[in-house]
Short mmCIF file of C-alpha atoms in Angstrom, two decimals:
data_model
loop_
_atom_site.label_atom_id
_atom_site.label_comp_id
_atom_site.label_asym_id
_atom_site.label_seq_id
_atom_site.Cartn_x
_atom_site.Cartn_y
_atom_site.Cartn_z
CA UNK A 9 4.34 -0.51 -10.75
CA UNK A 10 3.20 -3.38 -12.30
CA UNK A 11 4.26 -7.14 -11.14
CA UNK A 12 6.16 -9.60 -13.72
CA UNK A 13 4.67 -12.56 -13.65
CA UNK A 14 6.55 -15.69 -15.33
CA UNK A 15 4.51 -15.16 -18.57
CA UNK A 16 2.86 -12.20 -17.88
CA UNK A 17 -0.53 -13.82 -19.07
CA UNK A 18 -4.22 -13.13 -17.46
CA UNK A 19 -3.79 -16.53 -16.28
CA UNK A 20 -0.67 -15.60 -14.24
CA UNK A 21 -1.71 -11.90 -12.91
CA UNK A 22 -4.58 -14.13 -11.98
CA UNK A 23 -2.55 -16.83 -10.17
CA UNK A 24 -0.35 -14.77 -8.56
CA UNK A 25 -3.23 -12.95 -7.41
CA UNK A 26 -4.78 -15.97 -5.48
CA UNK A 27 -1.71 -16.96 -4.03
CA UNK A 28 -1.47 -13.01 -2.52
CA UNK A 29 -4.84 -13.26 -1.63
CA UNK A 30 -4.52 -16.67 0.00
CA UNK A 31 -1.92 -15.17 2.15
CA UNK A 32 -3.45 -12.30 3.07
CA UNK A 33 -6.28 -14.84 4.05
CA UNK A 34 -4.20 -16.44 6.46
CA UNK A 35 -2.85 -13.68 7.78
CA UNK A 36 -6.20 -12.65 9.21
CA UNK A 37 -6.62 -15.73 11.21
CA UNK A 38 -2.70 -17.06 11.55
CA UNK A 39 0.16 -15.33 12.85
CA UNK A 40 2.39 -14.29 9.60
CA UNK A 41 4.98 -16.77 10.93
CA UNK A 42 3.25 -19.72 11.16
CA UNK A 43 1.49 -19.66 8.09
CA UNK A 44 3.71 -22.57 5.47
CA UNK A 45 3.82 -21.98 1.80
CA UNK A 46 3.03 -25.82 2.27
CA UNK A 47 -0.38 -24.92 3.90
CA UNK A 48 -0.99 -21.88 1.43
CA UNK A 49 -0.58 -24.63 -1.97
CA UNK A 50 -2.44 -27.04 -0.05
CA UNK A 51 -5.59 -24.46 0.39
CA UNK A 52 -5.04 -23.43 -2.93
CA UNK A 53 -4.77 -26.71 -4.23
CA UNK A 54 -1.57 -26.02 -5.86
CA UNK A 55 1.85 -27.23 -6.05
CA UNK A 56 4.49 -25.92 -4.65
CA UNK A 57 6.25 -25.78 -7.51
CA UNK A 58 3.79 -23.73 -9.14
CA UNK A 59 3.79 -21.39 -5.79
CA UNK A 60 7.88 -21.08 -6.49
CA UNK A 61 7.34 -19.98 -10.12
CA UNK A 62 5.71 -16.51 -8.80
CA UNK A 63 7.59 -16.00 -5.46
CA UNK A 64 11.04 -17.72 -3.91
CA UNK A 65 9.57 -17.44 -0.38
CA UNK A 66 6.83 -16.26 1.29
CA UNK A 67 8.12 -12.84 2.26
CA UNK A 68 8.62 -12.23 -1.39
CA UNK A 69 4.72 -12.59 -1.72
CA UNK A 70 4.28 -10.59 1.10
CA UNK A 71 5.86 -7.49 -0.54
CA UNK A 72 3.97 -8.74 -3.87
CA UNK A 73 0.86 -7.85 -1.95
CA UNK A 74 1.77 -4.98 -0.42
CA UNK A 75 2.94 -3.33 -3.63
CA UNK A 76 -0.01 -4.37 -5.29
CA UNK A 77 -1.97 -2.88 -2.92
CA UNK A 78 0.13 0.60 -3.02
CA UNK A 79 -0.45 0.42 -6.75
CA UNK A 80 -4.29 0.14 -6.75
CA UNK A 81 -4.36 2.90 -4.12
CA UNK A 82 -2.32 5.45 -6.72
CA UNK A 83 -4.76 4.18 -9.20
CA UNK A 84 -8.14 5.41 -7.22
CA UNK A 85 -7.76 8.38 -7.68
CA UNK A 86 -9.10 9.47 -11.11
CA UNK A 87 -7.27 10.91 -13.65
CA UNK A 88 -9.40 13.47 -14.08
CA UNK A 89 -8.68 14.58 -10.44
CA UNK A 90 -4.70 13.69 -11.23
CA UNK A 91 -4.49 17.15 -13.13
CA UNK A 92 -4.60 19.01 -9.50
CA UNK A 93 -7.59 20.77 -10.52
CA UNK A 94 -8.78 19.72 -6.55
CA UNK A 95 -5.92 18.45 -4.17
CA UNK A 96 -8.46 17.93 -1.62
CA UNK A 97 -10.96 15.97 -3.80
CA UNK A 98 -7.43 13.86 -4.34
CA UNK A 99 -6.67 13.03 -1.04
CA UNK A 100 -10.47 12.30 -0.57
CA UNK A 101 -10.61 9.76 -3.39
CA UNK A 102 -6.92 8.25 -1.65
CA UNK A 103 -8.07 8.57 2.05
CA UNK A 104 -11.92 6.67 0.63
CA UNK A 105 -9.44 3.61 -1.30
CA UNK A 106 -7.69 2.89 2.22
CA UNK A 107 -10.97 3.41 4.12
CA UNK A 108 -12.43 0.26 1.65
CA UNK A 109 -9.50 -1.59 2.28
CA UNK A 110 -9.65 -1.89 6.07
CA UNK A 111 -8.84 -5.90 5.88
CA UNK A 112 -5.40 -5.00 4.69
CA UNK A 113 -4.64 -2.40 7.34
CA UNK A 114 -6.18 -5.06 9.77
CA UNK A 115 -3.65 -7.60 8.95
CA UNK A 116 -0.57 -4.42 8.72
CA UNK A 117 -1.19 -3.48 12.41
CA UNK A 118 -1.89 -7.05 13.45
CA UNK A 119 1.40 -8.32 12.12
CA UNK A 120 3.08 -5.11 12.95
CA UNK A 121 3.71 -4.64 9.51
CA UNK A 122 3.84 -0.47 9.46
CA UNK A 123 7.33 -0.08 8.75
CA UNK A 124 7.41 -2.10 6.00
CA UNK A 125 3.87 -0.37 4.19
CA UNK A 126 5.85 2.62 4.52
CA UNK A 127 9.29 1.27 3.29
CA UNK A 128 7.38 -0.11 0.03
CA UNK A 129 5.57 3.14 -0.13
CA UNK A 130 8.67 5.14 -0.41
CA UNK A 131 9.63 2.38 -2.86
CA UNK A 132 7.10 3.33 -4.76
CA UNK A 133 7.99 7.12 -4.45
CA UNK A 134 11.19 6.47 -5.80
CA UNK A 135 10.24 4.10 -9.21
CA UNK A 136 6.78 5.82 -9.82
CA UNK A 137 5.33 8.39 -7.55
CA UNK A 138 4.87 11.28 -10.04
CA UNK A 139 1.60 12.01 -8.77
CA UNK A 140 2.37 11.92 -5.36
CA UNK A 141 5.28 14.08 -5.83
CA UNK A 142 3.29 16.26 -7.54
CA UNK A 143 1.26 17.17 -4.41
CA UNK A 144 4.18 18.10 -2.64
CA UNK A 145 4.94 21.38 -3.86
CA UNK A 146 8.34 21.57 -3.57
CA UNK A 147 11.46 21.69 -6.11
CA UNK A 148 13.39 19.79 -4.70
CA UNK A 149 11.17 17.05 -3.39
CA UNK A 150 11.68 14.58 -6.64
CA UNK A 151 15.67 14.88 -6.04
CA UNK A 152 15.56 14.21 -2.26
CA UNK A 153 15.25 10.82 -0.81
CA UNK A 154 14.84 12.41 3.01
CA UNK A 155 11.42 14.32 1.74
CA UNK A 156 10.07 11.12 -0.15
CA UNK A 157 10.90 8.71 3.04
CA UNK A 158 9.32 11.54 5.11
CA UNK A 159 6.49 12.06 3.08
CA UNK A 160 5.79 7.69 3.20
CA UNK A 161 5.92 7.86 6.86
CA UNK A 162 3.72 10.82 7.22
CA UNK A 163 0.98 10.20 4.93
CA UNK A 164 0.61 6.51 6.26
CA UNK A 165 0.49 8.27 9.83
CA UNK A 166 -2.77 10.29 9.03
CA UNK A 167 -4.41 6.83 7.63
CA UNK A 168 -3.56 4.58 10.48
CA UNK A 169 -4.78 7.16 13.04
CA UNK A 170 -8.16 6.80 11.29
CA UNK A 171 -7.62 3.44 10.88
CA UNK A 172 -7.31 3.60 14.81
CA UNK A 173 -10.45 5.43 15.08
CA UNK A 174 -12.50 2.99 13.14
CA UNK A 175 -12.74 5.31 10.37
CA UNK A 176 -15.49 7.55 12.41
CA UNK A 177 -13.94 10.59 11.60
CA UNK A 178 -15.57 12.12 8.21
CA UNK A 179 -13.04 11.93 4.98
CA UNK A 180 -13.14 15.67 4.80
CA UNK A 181 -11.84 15.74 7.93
CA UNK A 182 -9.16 13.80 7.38
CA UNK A 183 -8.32 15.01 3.99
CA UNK A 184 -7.70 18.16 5.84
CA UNK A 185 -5.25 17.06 8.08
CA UNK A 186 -3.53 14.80 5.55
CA UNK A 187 -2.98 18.00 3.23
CA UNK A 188 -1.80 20.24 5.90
CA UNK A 189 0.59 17.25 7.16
CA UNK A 190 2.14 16.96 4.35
CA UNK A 191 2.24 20.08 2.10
CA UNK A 192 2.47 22.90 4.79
CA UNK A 193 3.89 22.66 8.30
CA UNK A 194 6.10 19.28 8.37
CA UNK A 195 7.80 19.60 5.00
CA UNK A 196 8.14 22.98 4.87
CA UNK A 197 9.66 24.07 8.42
CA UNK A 198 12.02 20.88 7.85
CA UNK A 199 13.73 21.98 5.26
#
């Protein structure tokens, strides 16, 4: 799910970038609503014109990020492991991506940003989640929007558990709970 960017150059993946970045920045130390695209440009030492060319408000570059970051998290898993030769070495490569990005989960919960992770997520689901959908072994899955919204919501609850935990418990662990979570007893007995 790749951004557009005005001219879909390096220079403006790399732009757009920094102004994402610079938010998520603030967001650490700010609250989310008193952070100014005025303050962001004047960090970045940009204008605010150039800020407008990649987002029409701040919000917009908050879902920027956050899709961005949903992206990269589809893309650490290898391909190799993408042909379901391992679900659990999946899940493991997934569960390790959001593990390494703990600063982003920091500023979700902060902000009380959950619902709209998972509202992107199913997003995602619905314009390119084949490989997701491909770990939940069900027909009927790609056609229903109820198992993709419940799948968002569940798989996002495993990671900010260990989120909540500090991460202490071991991937495995986890990987075991995610799979069972969401290809055996809550899908399944559902529907």
């Amino acid at each position: 799910m790749k951004q557009q960017t005005p001219h879909n150059t390096e220079l403006s993946v790399s732009r757009q970038r920094k102004i994402e970045e610079c938010l998520l920045q603030n967001m650490e130390q700010t609250n989310y609503d008193h952070i100014s695209v005025a303050d962001m440009c004047r960090q970045m030492g940009v204008s605010r014109r150039l800020y407008y060319t990649y987002f029409p408000d701040k919000e917009s570059c908050l879902v920027s990020l956050i899709d961005r970051i949903l992206h990269e998290s589809m893309e650490a898993v290898p391909i190799t492991l993408r042909k379901m030769d391992s679900i659990s070495d999946s899940i493991i490569a997934y569960l390790l991506f959001w593990q390494e990005h703990k600063q982003f989960l920091d500023v979700i919960v902060k902000h009380r940003l959950k619902g709209l992770l998972i509202e992107r997520s199913y997003v995602y689901f619905l314009n390119d989640g084949s490989f997701v959908l491909s770990l939940l072994q069900i027909p009927d899955a790609k056609s229903d929007n109820t198992v993709l919204w419940l799948y968002a919501a569940a798989r996002f609850a495993v990671i900010f558990q260990w989120h909540e935990h500090n991460f202490q418990e071991p991937v495995e662990e986890m990987a075991v709970k995610y799979e069972r979570l969401l290809m055996k007893p809550l899908i399944q007995d559902i529907f």
